[in-house]
Short mmCIF file of C-alpha atoms and ligand atoms in Angstrom, two decimals:
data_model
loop_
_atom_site.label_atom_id
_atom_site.label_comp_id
_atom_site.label_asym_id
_atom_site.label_seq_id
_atom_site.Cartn_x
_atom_site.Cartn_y
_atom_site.Cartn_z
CA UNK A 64 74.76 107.80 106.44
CA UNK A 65 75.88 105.73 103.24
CA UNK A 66 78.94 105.23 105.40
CA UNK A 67 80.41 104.88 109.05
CA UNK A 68 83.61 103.82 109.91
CA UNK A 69 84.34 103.36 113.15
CA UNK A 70 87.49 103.08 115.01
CA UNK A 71 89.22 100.64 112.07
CA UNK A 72 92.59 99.14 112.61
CA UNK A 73 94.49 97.18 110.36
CA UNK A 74 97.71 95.62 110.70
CA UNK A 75 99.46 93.39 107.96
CA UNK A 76 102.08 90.47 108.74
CA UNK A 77 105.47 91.07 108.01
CA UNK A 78 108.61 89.52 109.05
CA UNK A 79 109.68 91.81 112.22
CA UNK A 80 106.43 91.39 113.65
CA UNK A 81 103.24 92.94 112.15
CA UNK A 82 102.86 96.83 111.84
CA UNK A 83 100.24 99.08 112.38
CA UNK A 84 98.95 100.87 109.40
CA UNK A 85 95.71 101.77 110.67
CA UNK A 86 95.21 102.82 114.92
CA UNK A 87 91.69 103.44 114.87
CA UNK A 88 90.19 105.40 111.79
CA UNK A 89 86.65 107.02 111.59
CA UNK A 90 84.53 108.61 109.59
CA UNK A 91 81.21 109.31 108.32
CA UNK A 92 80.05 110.00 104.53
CA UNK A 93 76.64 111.47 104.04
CA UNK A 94 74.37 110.90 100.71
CA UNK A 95 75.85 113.64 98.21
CA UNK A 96 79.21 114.12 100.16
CA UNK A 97 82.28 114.18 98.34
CA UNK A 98 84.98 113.69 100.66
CA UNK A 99 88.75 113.62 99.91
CA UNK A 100 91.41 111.46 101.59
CA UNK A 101 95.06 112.48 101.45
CA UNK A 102 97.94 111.38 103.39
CA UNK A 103 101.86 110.80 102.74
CA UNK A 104 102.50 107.51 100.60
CA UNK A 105 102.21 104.60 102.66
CA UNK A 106 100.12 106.08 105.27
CA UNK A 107 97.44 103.35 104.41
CA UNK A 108 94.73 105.79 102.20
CA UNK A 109 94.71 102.03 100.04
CA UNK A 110 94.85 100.17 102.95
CA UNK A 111 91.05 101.90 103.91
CA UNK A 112 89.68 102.30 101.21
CA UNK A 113 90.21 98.37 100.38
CA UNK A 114 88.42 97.69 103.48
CA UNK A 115 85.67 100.04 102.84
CA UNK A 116 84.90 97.90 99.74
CA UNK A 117 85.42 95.11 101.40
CA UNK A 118 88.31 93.64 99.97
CA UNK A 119 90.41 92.80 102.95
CA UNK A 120 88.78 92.63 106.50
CA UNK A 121 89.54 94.37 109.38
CA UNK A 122 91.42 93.86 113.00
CA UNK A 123 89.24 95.36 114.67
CA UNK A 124 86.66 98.69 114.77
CA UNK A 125 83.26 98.65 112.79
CA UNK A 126 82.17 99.75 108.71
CA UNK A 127 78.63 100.48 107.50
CA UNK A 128 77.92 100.86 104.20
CA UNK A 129 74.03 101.98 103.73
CA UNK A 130 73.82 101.30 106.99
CA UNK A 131 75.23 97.47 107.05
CA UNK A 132 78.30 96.18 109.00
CA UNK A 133 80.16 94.73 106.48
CA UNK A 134 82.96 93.94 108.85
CA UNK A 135 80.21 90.89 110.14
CA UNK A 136 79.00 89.66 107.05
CA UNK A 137 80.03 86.74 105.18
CA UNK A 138 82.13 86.83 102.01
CA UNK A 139 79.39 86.34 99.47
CA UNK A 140 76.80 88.99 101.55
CA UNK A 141 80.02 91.28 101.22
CA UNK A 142 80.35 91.00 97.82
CA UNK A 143 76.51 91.04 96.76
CA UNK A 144 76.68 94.51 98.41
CA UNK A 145 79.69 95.75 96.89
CA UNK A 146 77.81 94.87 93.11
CA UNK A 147 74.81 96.80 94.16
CA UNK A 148 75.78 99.95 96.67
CA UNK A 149 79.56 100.67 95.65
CA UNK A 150 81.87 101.30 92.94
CA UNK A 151 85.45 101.20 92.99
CA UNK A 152 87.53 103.40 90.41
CA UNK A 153 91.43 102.55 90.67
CA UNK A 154 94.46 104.27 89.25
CA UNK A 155 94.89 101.91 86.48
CA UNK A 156 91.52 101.51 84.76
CA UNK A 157 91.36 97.95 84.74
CA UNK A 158 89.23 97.65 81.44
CA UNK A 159 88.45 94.24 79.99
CA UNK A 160 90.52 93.93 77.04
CA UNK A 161 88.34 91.53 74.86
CA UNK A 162 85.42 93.16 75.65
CA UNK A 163 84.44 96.59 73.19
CA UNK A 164 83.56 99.69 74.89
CA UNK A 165 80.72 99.85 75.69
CA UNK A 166 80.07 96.04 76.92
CA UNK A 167 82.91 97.75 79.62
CA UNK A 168 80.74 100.35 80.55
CA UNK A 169 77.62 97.93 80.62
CA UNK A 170 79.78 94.78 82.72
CA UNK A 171 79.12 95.79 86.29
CA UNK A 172 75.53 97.57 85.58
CA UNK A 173 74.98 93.35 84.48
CA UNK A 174 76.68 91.65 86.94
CA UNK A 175 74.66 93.73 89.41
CA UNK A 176 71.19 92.99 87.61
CA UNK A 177 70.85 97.34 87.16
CA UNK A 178 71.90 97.54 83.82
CA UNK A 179 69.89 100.57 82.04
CA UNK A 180 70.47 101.31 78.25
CA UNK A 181 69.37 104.75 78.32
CA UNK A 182 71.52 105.22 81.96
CA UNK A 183 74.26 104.36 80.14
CA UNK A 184 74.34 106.25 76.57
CA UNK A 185 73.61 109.56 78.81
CA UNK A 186 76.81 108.54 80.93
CA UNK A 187 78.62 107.53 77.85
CA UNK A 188 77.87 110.82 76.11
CA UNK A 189 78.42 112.98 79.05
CA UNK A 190 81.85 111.71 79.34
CA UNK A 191 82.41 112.19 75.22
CA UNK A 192 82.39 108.02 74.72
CA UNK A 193 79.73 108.06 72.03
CA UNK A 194 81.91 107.94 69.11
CA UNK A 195 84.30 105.34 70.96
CA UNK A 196 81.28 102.66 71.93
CA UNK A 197 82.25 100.03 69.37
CA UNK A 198 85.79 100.10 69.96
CA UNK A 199 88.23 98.38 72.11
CA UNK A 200 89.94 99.45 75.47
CA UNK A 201 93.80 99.32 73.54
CA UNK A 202 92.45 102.16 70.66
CA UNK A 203 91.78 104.29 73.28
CA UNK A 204 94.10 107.37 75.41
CA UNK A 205 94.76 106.99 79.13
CA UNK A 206 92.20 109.25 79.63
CA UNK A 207 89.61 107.95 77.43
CA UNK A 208 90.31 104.45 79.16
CA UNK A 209 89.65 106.19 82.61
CA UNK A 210 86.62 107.53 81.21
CA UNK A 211 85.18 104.23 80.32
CA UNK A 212 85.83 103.10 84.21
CA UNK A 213 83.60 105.79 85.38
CA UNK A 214 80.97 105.42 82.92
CA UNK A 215 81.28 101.62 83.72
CA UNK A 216 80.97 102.04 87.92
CA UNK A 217 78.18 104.64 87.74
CA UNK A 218 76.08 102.65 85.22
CA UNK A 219 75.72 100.02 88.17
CA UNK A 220 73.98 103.61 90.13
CA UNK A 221 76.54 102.75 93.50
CA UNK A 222 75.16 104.57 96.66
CA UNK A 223 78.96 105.19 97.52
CA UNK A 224 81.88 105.73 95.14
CA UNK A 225 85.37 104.67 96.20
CA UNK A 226 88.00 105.85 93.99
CA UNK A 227 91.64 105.72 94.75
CA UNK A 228 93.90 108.23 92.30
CA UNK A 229 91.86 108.08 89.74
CA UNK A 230 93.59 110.60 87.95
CA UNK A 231 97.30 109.40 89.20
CA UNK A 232 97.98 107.85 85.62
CA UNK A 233 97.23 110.66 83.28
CA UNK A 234 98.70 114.39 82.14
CA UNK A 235 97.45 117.61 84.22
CA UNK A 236 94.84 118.44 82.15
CA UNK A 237 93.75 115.38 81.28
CA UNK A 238 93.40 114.74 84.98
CA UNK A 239 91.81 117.88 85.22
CA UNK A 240 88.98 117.30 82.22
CA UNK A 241 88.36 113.66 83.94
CA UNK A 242 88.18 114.54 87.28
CA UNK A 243 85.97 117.65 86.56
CA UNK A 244 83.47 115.31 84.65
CA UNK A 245 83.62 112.67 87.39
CA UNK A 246 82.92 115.17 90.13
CA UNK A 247 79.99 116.63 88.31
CA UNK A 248 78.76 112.73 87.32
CA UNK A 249 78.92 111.78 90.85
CA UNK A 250 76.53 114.94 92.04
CA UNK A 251 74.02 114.18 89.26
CA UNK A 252 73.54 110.90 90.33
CA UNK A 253 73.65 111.81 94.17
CA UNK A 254 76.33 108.99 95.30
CA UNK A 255 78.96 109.95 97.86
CA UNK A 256 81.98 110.08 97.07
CA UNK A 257 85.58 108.66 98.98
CA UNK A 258 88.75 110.03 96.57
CA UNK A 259 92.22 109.34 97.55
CA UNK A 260 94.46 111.48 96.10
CA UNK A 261 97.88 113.16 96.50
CA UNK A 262 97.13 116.63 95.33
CA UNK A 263 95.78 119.23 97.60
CA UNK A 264 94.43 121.29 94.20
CA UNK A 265 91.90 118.16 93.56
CA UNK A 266 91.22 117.95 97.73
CA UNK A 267 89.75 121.50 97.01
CA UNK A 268 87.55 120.38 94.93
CA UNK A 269 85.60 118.30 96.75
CA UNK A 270 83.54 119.02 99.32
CA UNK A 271 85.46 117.71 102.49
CA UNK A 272 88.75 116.81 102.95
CA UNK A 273 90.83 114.88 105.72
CA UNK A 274 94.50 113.75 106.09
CA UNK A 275 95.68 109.93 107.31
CA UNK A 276 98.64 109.87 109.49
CA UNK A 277 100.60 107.96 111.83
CA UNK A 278 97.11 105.67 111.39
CA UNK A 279 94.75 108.59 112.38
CA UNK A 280 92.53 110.39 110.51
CA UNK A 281 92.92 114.51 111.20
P1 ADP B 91 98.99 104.40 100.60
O1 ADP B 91 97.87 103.98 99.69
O2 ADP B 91 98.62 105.52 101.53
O3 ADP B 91 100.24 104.72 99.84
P2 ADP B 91 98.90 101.64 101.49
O4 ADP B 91 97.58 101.48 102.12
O5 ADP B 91 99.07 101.08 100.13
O6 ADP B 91 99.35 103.17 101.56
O7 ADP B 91 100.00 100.94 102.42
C1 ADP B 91 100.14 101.25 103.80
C2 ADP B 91 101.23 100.40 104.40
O8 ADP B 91 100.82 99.03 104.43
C3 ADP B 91 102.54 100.40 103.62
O9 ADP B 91 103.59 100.36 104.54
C4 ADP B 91 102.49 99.15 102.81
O10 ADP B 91 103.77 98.65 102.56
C5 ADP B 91 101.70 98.20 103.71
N1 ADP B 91 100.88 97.23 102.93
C6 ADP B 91 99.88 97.56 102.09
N2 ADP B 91 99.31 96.45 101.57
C7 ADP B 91 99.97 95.39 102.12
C8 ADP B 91 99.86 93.97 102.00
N3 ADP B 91 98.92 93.40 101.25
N4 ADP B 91 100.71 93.21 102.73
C9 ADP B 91 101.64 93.77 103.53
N5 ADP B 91 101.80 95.09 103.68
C10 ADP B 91 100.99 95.90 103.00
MG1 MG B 92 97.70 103.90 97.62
#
């Protein structure tokens, strides 16, 4: 399994006492699973997927990634394994500004000592980013800009892709284009795959598909 997660709750502080977002989540992703993640807004599909990268902790329950709890690790151990095993794609693309193209694309293949050359032209020319390498994030379209983020996270070669509406900021066929490349991408290179989205058309396309609510996976 490149991940477990096992019977997760999360609650967050708030001024009427804390609620319950999460009651006791689980679920398993095998290498070369694509698994989809809906659920009504606010139903906490951020909430666990921010855990599962291990940006927040959790209240209580258990998550493996390639088969280590991160949920006992320190901070540092937890973030050494997100560089290396996962990568996070987010509704807004979160490009470096001052930084061209494709020193984007190569920044977290670096940071996690992976970075490949040839890895990365294929990825850059499979997603249509050859002409665009020497330019900066602002000349570029939404989708273009969204392209860049997933040539960037699968340069790095993640075991286990999180990505959280990836296509939420861009036009229907734009979304459509991106999300058929990134799907595609993703089975080359043999990662799983964790996509929260909002559209039952996209939870089609992947290969499994479950629904958060009331805190409960179903
Ligand atoms: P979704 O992504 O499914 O729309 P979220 O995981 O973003 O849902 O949020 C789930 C619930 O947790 C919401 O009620 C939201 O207001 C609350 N929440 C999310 N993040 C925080 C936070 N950092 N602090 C307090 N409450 C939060
Ligand atoms: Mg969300």
């Amino acid at each position: 399994m490149v991940l477990t997660v096992q019977d997760v709750t999360k609650s967050y502080p708030a001024a009427e006492g804390s609620t319950p977002v999460l009651r006791g989540v689980s679920l398993a992703l095998s290498r070369g699973e694509t698994l989809a993640l809906t659920g009504e807004s606010g139903s906490g599909k951020s909430t666990l997927l921010h855990l599962i990268g291990g940006l927040d902790s959790v209240d209580s329950g258990t998550i493996h990634v390639d088969g280590r709890d991160i949920t006992d690790m320190t901070d540092t151990a937890r973030a050494a394994l997100r560089r290396s095993e996962v990568g996070v794609i987010f509704q807004q693309f979160n490009l470096i500004p001052s930084l061209t193209v494709a020193a984007n694309i190569a920044f977290q293949a670096r940071l996690a000592g992976a970075y490949d050359a040839d890895h990365a032209a294929q990825l850059a020319a499979a997603l249509g980013l050859t002409d665009h390498l020497t330019k900066y994030p602002e000349a570029l379209s939404g989708g273009q800009q969204q392209r860049v983020a997933i040539a960037r996270t699968l340069t790095a070669r993640p075991k286990l892709v999180l990505a959280d509406e990836p296509t939420g900021n861009l036009d229907e066929a734009t979304a459509s284009d991106v999300l058929d490349q990134m799907l595609r991408l993703v089975r080359d290179t043999g990662a799983a795959l964790l996509m929260v989205t909002h559209s039952h058309s996209v939870a089609r396309r992947m290969g499994r598909h479950v629904h958060l609510s009331q805190g409960h996976v179903v």
